[in-house]
Short mmCIF file of C-alpha atoms in Angstrom, two decimals:
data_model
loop_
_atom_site.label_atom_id
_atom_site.label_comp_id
_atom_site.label_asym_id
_atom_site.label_seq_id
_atom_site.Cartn_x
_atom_site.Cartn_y
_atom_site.Cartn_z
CA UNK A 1 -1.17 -18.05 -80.44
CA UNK A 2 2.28 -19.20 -79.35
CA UNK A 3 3.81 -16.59 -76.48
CA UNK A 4 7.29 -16.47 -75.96
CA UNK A 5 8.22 -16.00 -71.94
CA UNK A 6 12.28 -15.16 -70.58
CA UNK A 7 13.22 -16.92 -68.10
CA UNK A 8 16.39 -15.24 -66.59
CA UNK A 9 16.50 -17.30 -63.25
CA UNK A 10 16.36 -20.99 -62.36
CA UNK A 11 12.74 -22.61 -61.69
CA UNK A 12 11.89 -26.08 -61.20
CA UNK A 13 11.63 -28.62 -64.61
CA UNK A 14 7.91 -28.91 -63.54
CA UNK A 15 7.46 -25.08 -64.37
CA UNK A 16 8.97 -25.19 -67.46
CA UNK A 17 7.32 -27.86 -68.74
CA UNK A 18 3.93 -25.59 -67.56
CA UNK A 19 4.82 -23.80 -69.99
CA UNK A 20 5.82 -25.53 -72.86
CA UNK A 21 2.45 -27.51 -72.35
CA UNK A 22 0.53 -24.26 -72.84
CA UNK A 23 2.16 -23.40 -76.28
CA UNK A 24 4.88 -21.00 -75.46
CA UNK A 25 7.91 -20.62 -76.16
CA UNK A 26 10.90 -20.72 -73.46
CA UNK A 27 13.53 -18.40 -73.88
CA UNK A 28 16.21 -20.05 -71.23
CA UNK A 29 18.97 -16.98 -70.34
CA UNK A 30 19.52 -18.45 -66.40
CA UNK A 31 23.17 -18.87 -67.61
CA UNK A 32 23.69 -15.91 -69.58
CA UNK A 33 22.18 -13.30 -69.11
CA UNK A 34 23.99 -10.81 -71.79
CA UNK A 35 21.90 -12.31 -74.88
CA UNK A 36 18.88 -10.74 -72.81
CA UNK A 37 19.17 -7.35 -74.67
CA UNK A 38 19.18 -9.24 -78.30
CA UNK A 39 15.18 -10.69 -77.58
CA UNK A 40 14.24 -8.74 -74.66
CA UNK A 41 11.90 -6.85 -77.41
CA UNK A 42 10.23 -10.20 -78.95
CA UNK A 43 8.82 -11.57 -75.45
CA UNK A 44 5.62 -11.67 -73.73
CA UNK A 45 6.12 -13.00 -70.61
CA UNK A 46 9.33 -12.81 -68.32
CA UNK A 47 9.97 -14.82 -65.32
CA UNK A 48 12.25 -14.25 -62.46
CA UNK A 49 13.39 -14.78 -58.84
CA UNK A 50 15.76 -12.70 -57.29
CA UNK A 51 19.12 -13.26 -59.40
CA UNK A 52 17.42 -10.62 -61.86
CA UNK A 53 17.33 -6.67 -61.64
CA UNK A 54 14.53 -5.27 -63.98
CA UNK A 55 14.71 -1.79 -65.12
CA UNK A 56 12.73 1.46 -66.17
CA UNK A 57 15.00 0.87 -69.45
CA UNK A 58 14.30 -3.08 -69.69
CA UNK A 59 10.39 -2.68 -69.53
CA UNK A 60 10.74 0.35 -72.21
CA UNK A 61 12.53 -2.20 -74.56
CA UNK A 62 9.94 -5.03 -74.59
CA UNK A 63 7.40 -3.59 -76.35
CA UNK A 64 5.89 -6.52 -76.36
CA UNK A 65 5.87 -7.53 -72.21
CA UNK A 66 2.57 -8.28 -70.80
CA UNK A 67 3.50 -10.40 -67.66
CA UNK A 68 6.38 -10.18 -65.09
CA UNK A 69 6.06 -13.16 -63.04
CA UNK A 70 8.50 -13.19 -60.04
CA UNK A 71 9.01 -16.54 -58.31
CA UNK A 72 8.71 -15.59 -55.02
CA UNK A 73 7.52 -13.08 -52.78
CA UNK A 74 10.16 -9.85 -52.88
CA UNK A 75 9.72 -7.59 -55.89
CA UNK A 76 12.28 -5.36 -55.11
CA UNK A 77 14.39 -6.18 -57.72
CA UNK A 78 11.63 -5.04 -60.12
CA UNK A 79 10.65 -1.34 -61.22
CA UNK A 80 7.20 -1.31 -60.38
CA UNK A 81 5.83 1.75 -61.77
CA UNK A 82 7.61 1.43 -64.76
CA UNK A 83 5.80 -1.74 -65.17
CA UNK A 84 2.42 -0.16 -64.18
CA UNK A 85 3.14 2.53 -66.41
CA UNK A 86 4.10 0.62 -69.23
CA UNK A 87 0.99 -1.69 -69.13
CA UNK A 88 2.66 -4.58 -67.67
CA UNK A 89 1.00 -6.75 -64.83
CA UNK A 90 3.44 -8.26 -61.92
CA UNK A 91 2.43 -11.04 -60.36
CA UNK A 92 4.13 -12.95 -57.50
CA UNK A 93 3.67 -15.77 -55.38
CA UNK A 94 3.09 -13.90 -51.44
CA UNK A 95 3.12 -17.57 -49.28
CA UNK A 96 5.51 -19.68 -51.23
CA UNK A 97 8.10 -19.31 -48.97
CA UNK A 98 7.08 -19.02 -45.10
CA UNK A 99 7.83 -22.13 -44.56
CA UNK A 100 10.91 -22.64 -45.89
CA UNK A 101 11.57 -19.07 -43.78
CA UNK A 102 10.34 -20.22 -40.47
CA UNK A 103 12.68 -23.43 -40.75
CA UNK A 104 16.01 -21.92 -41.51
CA UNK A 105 15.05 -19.40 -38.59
CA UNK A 106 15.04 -22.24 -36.05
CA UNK A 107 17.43 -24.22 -37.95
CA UNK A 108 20.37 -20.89 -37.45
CA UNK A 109 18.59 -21.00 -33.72
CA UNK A 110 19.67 -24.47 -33.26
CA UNK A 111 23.05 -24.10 -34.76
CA UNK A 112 23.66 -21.02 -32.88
CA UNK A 113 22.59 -22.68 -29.43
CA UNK A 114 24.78 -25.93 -29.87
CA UNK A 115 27.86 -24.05 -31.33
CA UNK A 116 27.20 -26.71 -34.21
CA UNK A 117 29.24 -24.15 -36.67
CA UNK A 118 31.65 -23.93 -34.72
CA UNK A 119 32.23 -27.48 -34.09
CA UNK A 120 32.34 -27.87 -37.71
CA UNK A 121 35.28 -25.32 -38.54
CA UNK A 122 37.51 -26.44 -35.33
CA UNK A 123 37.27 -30.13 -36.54
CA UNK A 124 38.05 -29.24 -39.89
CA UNK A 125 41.19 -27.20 -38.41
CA UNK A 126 42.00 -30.30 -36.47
CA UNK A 127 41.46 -29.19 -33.36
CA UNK A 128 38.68 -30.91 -30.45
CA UNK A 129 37.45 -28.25 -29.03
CA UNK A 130 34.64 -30.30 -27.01
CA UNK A 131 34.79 -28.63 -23.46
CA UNK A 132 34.86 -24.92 -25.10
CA UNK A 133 31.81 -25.36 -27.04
CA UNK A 134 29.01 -26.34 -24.47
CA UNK A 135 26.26 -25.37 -25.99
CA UNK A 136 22.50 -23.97 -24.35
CA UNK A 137 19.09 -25.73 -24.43
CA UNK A 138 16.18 -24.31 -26.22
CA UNK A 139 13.29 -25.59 -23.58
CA UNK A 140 12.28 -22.28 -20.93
CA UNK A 141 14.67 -20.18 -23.33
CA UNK A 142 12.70 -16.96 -23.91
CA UNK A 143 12.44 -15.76 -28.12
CA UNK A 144 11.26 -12.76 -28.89
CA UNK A 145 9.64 -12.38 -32.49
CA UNK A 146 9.42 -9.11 -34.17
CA UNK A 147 6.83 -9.28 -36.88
CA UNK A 148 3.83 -11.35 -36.02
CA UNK A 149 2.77 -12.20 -39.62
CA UNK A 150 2.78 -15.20 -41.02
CA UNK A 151 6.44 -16.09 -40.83
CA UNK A 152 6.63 -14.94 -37.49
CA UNK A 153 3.91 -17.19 -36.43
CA UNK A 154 5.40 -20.20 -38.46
CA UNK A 155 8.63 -19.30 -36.02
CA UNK A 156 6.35 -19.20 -32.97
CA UNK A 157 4.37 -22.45 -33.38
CA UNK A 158 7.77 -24.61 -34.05
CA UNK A 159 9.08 -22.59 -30.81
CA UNK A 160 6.54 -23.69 -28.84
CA UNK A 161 7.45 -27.36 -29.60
CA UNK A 162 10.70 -26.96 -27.85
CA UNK A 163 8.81 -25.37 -24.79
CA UNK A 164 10.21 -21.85 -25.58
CA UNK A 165 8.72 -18.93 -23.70
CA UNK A 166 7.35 -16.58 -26.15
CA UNK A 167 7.26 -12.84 -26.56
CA UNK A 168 5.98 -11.03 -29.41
CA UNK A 169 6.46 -7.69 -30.92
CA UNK A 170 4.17 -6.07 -33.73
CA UNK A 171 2.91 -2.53 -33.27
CA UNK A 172 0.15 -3.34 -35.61
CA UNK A 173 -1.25 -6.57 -34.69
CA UNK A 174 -4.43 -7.29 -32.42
CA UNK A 175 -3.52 -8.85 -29.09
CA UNK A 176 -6.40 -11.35 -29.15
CA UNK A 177 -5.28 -13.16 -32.21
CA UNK A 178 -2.80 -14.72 -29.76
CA UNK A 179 -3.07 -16.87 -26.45
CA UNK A 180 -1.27 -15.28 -23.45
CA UNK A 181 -0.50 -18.54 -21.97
CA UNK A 182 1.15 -18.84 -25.38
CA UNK A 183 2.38 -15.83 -26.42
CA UNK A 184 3.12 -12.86 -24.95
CA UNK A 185 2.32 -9.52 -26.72
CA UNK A 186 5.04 -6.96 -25.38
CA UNK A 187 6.64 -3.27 -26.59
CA UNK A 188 10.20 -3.93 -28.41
CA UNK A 189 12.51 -2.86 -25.50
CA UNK A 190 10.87 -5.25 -23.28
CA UNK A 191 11.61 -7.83 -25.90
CA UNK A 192 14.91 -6.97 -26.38
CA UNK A 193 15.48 -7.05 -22.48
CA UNK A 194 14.24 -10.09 -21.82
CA UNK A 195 15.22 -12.60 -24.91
CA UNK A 196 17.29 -15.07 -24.77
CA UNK A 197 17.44 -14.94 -28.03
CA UNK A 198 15.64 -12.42 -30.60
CA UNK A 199 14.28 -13.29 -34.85
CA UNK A 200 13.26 -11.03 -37.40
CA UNK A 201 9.92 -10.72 -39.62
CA UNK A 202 9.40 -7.65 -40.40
CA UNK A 203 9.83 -5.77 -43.65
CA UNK A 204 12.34 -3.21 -44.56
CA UNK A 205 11.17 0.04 -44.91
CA UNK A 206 11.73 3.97 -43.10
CA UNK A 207 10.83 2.94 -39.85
CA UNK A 208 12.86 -0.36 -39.63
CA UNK A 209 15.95 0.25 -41.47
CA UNK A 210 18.93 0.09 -38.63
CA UNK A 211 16.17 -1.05 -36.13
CA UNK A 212 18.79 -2.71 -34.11
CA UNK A 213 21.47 -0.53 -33.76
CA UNK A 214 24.31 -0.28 -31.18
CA UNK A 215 21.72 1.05 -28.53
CA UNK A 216 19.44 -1.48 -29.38
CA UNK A 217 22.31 -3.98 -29.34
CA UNK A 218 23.43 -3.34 -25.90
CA UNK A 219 20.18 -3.46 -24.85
CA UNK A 220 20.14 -7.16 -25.13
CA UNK A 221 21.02 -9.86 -22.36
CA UNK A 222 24.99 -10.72 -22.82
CA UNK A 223 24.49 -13.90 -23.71
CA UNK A 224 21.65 -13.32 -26.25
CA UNK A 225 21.41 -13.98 -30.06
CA UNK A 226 19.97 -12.59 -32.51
CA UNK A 227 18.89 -14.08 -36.05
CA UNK A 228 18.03 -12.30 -38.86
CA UNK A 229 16.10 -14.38 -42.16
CA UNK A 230 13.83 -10.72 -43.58
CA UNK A 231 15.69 -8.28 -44.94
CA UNK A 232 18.79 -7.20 -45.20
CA UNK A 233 18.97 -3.33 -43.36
CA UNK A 234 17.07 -4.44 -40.69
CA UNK A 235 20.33 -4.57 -38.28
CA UNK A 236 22.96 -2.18 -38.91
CA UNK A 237 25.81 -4.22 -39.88
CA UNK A 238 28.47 -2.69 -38.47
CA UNK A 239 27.01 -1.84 -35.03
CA UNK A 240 25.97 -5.85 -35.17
CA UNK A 241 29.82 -6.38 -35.57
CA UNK A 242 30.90 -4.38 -33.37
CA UNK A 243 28.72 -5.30 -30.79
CA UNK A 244 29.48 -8.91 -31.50
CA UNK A 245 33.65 -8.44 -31.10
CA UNK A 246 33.00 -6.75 -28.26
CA UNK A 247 30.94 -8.93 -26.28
CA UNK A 248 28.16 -7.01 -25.74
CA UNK A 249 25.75 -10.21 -27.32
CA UNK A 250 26.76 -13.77 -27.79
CA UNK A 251 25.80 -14.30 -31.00
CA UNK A 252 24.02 -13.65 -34.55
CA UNK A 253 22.73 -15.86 -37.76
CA UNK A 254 22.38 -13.61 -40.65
CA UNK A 255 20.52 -15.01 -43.71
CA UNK A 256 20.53 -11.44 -45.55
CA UNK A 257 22.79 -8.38 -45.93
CA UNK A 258 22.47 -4.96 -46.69
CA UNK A 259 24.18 -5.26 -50.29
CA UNK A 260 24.01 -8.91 -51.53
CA UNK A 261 26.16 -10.83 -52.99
CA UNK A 262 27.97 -10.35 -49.57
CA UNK A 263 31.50 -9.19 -49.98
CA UNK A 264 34.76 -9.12 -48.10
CA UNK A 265 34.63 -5.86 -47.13
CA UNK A 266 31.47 -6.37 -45.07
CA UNK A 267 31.97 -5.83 -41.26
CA UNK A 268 30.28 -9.21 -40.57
CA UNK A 269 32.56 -11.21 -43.15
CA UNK A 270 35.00 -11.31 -39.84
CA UNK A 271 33.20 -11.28 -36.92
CA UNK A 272 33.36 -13.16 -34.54
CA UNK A 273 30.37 -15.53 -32.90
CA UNK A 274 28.65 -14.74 -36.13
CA UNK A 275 26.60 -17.71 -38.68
CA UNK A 276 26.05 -16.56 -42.19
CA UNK A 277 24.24 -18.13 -44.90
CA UNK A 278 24.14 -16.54 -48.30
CA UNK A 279 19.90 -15.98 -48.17
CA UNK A 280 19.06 -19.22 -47.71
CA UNK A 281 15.59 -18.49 -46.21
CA UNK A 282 13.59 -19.36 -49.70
CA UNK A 283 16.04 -22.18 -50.92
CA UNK A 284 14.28 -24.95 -50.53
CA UNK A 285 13.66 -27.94 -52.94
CA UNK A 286 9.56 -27.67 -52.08
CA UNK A 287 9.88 -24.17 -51.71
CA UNK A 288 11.52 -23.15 -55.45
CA UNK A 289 8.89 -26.49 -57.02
CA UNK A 290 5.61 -24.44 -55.03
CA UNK A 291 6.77 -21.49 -56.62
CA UNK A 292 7.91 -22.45 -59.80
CA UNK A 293 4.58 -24.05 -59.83
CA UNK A 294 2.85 -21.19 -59.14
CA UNK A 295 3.89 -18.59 -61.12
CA UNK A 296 4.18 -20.72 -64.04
CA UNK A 297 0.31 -21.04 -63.99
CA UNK A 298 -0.51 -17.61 -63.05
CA UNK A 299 1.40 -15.93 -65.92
CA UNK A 300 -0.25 -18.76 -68.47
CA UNK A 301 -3.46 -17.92 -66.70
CA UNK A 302 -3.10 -14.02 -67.54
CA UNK A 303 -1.99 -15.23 -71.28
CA UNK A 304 -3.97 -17.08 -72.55
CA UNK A 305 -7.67 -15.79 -70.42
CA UNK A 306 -6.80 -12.46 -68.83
CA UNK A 307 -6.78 -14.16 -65.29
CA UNK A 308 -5.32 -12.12 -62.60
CA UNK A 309 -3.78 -14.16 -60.04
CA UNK A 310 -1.81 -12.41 -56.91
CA UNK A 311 -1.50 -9.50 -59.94
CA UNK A 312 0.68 -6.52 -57.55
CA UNK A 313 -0.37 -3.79 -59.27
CA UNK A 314 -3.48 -4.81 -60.69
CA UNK A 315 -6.69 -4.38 -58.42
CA UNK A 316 -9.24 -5.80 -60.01
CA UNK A 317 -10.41 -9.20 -62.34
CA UNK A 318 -12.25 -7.88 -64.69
CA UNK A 319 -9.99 -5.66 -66.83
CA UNK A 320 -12.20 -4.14 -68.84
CA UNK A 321 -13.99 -1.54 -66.10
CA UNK A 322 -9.67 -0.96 -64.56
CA UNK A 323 -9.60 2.00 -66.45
CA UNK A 324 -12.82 3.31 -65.27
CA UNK A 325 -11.77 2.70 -61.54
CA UNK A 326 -7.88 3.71 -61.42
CA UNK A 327 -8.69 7.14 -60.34
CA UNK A 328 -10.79 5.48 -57.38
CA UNK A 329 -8.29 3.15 -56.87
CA UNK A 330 -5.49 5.48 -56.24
CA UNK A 331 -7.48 7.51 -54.34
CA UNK A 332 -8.34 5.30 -52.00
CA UNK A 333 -5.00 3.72 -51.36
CA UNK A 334 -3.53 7.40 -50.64
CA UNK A 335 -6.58 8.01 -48.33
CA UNK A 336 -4.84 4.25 -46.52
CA UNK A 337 -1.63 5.70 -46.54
CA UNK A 338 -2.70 9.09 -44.79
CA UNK A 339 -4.63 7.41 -41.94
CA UNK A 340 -1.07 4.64 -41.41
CA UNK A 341 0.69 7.71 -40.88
CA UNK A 342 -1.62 8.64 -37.55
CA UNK A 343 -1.76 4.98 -36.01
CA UNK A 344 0.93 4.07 -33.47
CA UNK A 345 -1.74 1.24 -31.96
CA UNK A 346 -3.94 -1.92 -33.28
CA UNK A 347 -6.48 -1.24 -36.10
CA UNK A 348 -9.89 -3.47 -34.88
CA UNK A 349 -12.00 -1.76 -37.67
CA UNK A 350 -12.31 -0.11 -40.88
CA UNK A 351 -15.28 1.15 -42.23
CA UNK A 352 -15.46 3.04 -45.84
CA UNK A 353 -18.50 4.67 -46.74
CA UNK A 354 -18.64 5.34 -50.60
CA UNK A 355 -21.32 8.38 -52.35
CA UNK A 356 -21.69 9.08 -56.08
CA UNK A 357 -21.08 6.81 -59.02
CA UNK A 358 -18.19 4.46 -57.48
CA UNK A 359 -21.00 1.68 -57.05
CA UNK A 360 -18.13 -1.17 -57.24
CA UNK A 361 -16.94 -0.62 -53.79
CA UNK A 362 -15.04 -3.63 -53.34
CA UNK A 363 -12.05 -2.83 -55.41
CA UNK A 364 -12.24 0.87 -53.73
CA UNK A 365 -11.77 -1.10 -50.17
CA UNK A 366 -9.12 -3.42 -51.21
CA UNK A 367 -7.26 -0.41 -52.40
CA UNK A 368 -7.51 1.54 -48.73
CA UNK A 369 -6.82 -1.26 -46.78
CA UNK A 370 -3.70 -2.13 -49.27
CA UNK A 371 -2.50 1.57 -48.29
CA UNK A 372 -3.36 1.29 -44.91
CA UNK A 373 -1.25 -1.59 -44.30
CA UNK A 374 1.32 -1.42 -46.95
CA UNK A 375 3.95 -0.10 -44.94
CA UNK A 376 3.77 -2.07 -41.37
CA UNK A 377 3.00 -5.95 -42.47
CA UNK A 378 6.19 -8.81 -43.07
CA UNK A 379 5.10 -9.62 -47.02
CA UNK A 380 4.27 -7.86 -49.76
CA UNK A 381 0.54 -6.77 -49.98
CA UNK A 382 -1.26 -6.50 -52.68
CA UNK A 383 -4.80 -6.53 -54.08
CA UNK A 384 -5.62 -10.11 -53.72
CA UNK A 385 -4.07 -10.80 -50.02
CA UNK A 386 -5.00 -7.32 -48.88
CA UNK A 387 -8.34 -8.42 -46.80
CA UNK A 388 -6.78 -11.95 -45.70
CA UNK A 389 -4.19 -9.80 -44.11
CA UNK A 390 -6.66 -7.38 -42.72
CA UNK A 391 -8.60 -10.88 -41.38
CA UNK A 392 -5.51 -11.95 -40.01
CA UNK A 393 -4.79 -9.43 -38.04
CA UNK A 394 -8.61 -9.19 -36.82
CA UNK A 395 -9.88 -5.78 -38.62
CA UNK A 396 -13.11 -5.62 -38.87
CA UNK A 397 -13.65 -4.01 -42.48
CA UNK A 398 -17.40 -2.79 -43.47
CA UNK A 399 -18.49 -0.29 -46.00
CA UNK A 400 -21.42 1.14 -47.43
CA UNK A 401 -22.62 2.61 -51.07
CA UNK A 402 -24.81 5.64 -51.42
CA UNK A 403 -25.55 6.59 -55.08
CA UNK A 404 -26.23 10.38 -53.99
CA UNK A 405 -24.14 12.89 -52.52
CA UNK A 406 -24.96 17.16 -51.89
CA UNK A 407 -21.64 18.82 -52.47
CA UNK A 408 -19.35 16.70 -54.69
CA UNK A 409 -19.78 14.22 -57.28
CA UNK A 410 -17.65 11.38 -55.35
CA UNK A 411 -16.66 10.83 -52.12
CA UNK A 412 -14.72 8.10 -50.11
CA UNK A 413 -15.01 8.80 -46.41
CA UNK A 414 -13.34 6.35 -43.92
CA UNK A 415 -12.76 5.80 -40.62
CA UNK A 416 -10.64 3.56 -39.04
CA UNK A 417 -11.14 2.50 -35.53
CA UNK A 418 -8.10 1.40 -32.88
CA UNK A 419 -8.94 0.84 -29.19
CA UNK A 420 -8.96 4.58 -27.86
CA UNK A 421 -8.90 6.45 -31.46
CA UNK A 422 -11.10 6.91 -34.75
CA UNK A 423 -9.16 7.85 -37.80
CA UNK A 424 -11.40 9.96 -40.42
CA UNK A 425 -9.98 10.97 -43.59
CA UNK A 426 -12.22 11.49 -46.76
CA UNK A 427 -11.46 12.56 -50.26
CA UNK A 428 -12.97 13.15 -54.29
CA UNK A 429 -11.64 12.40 -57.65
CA UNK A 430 -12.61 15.76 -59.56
CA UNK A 431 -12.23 17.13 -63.17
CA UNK A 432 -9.04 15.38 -64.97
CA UNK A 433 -8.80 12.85 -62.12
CA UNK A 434 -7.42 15.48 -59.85
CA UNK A 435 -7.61 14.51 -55.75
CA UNK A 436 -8.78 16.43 -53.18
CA UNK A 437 -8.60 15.75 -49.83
CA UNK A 438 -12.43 16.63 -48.42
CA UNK A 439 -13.05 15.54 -44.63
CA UNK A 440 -10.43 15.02 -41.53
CA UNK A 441 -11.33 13.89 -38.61
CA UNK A 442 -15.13 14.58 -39.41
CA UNK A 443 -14.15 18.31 -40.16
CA UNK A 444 -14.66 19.55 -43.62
CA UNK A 445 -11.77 20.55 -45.19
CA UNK A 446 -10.69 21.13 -49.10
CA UNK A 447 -7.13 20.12 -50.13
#
């Protein structure tokens, strides 16, 4: 069977010819996108980055989708539950890019430090501006990371080369992952006291959006930096500028923006002591080939033998027992998303105790700890990186299968465990997949 698969954004030769080996057809539209509407009902595959928006109405028309493979890690620019209902599986590549991340962080570090920007314009203008633009070592500097996941610690271990002093922010993370002679786990005002100069890896969502605001801002040491390669959101933009007119920091490097492309209008398009670089973090030569790479094989994969690779909104291999689960599933990723809501510390343990028919307790697992964490880790999680995260961040995850139960016909019961708290929330899937909320905080309850 010959598939036909959109690509509407560029990937690497290598990718393409992926495809091309594994009889389907490439539908190239990287250059014009307007014939998209004319075939968008003919393909089975489509292939992205982040040039592309896809819509509720764009997964309605192509009747015949299957696959949405995004080159890269962000799926914002894709509708998931449009795709989810609609059948379609999206699948992205979660690691492709942390390195290429964790360089262009040090590399706006560097450029910020040594005024090399700067240098660059004033020569250009013709002027030699040497003695105003002495510039600041990185050695006994202090950097404080926010977002100790894996980008963060990419940043850290290249910071420790240049014998930067470390300290680290991540409400979430377990202390003894890292070495205190190393890295120093501290609150966020602390950090943004006492850097010298202060990156961003944390995801964008209600409790980071404007995280560095104008009190924030002014916060910071006078001559500190601050560098942002996440999201765009993250620092309100026109508090940044203001702050950065007025003194109140030395300097920025912004990689992303609020609203992108980045327009004139934008309070940072003129201010001054500022670096920007029109996202840059993922733009790498190795970094578009890994991914290109990578997807390319994982939507083939799915073609041609149902393989789920780094599938988003897919839990589970075998696709022929999904439907059978779903209701589990979903349970047990709101039951995650319940208990994130009550944890302000460290998670060191999970443990999910299953009763009644739901013998495949795996999937059920993946699914809480994907809720549980879905909202407070640096890269998208899904149902394949959901327990390397959890090991990451040293959880301890355990569960346990009972085939009987008295009162209900189902229950998921968990508890999850931070140094001075235990978490218990416990639920059912009843008649026409309805959920009820059973046990909190090992009191019976019924909603």
């Amino acid at each position: 069977m010959k598939y036909k698969i959109l690509v509407t954004d560029p990937i690497s030769d290598t990718g393409i010819s992926i495809l091309k080996d594994n009889n389907c057809e490439v539908i190239d539209c990287t250059k014009d996108k307007s014939k998209i509407s004319d075939i968008i009902h003919e393909i089975d595959g489509w292939i992205i980055r982040s040039g592309t928006q896809i819509t509720p109405d764009d997964i309605q028309s192509a009747t015949k989708l299957q696959v949405i493979g995004r080159a890269g890690v962000g799926i914002d620019n894709i509708n998931l539950s449009s795709a989810t209902k609609y059948g379609v599986v999206v699948m992205n590549v979660p690691d492709g890019n942390s390195i290429s991340a964790a360089e262009h962080t040090m590399a706006m570090i560097l450029t910020l430090s040594r005024n090399v920007h700067l240098g660059h314009s004033t020569l250009n203008e013709g002027s030699w501006e040497r003695a105003n633009l002495v510039g600041n070592e990185l050695r006994n500097k202090t950097l404080g990371v926010v977002g100790l996941g894996r980008i963060g610690r990419e940043v850290i271990s290249r910071a420790l080369s240049f014998d930067m002093k470390i300290l680290g922010y991540d409400p979430y993370v377990n202390k003894e992952l890292f070495n205190n002679d190393k890295v120093e786990i501290v609150d966020i005002d602390e950090l943004t006291i006492n850097s010298d100069i202060i990156t961003l890896h944390v995801p964008l969502n209600d409790s980071t959006k404007d995280l560095f605001d104008s009190k924030r801002l002014s916060q910071m040491k006078k001559n500190s930096k601050i560098i942002n390669v996440a999201r765009g959101g993250i620092i309100n933009e026109s508090d940044l500028a203001d702050a950065l007119n007025n003194d109140v920091i030395s300097g920025a490097g912004i990689d992303v923006f609020s609203s992108e492309p980045l327009t004139q209008d934008n309070p940072l398009s003129k201010a001054k002591n500022i670096l920007l670089t029109p996202h840059l973090g993922a733009s790498t030569y190795e970094a578009k080939e890994g991914v290109s790479l990578s997807i390319c094989n994982q939507v083939v994969n799915f073609l041609k033998e149902s393989k789920l690779d780094n599938a988003v909104n897919v839990p589970i291999s075998d696709m022929g027992i999904l439907k059978k689960l779903q209701p589990y599933l979903e349970l047990s990723e709101l039951i995650g998303k319940i208990q994130s809501q009550l944890i302000d510390e460290p998670v060191t343990k999970v443990k999910i105790d299953c009763y009644g028919p739901i013998d495949d307790i795996k999937p059920i697992s993946i699914g809480l700890i994907k809720g549980l964490l879905s909202s407070i880790v640096d890269n998208r999680i899904n149902y394949i990186n959901a327990l390397s995260i959890a090991e990451e961040r040293g959880i301890e995850l355990s569960n346990t299968f009972t085939p009987q139960i008295d009162k209900y016909a189902n229950l998921i019961d968990c508890y999850v465990y931070t140094n001075n708290r235990t978490i218990n929330v416990g639920g059912g899937v009843f008649f026409g997949n309805k959920f009820r909320i059973l046990k909190f905080m090992d009191h019976e309850i019924n909603f």
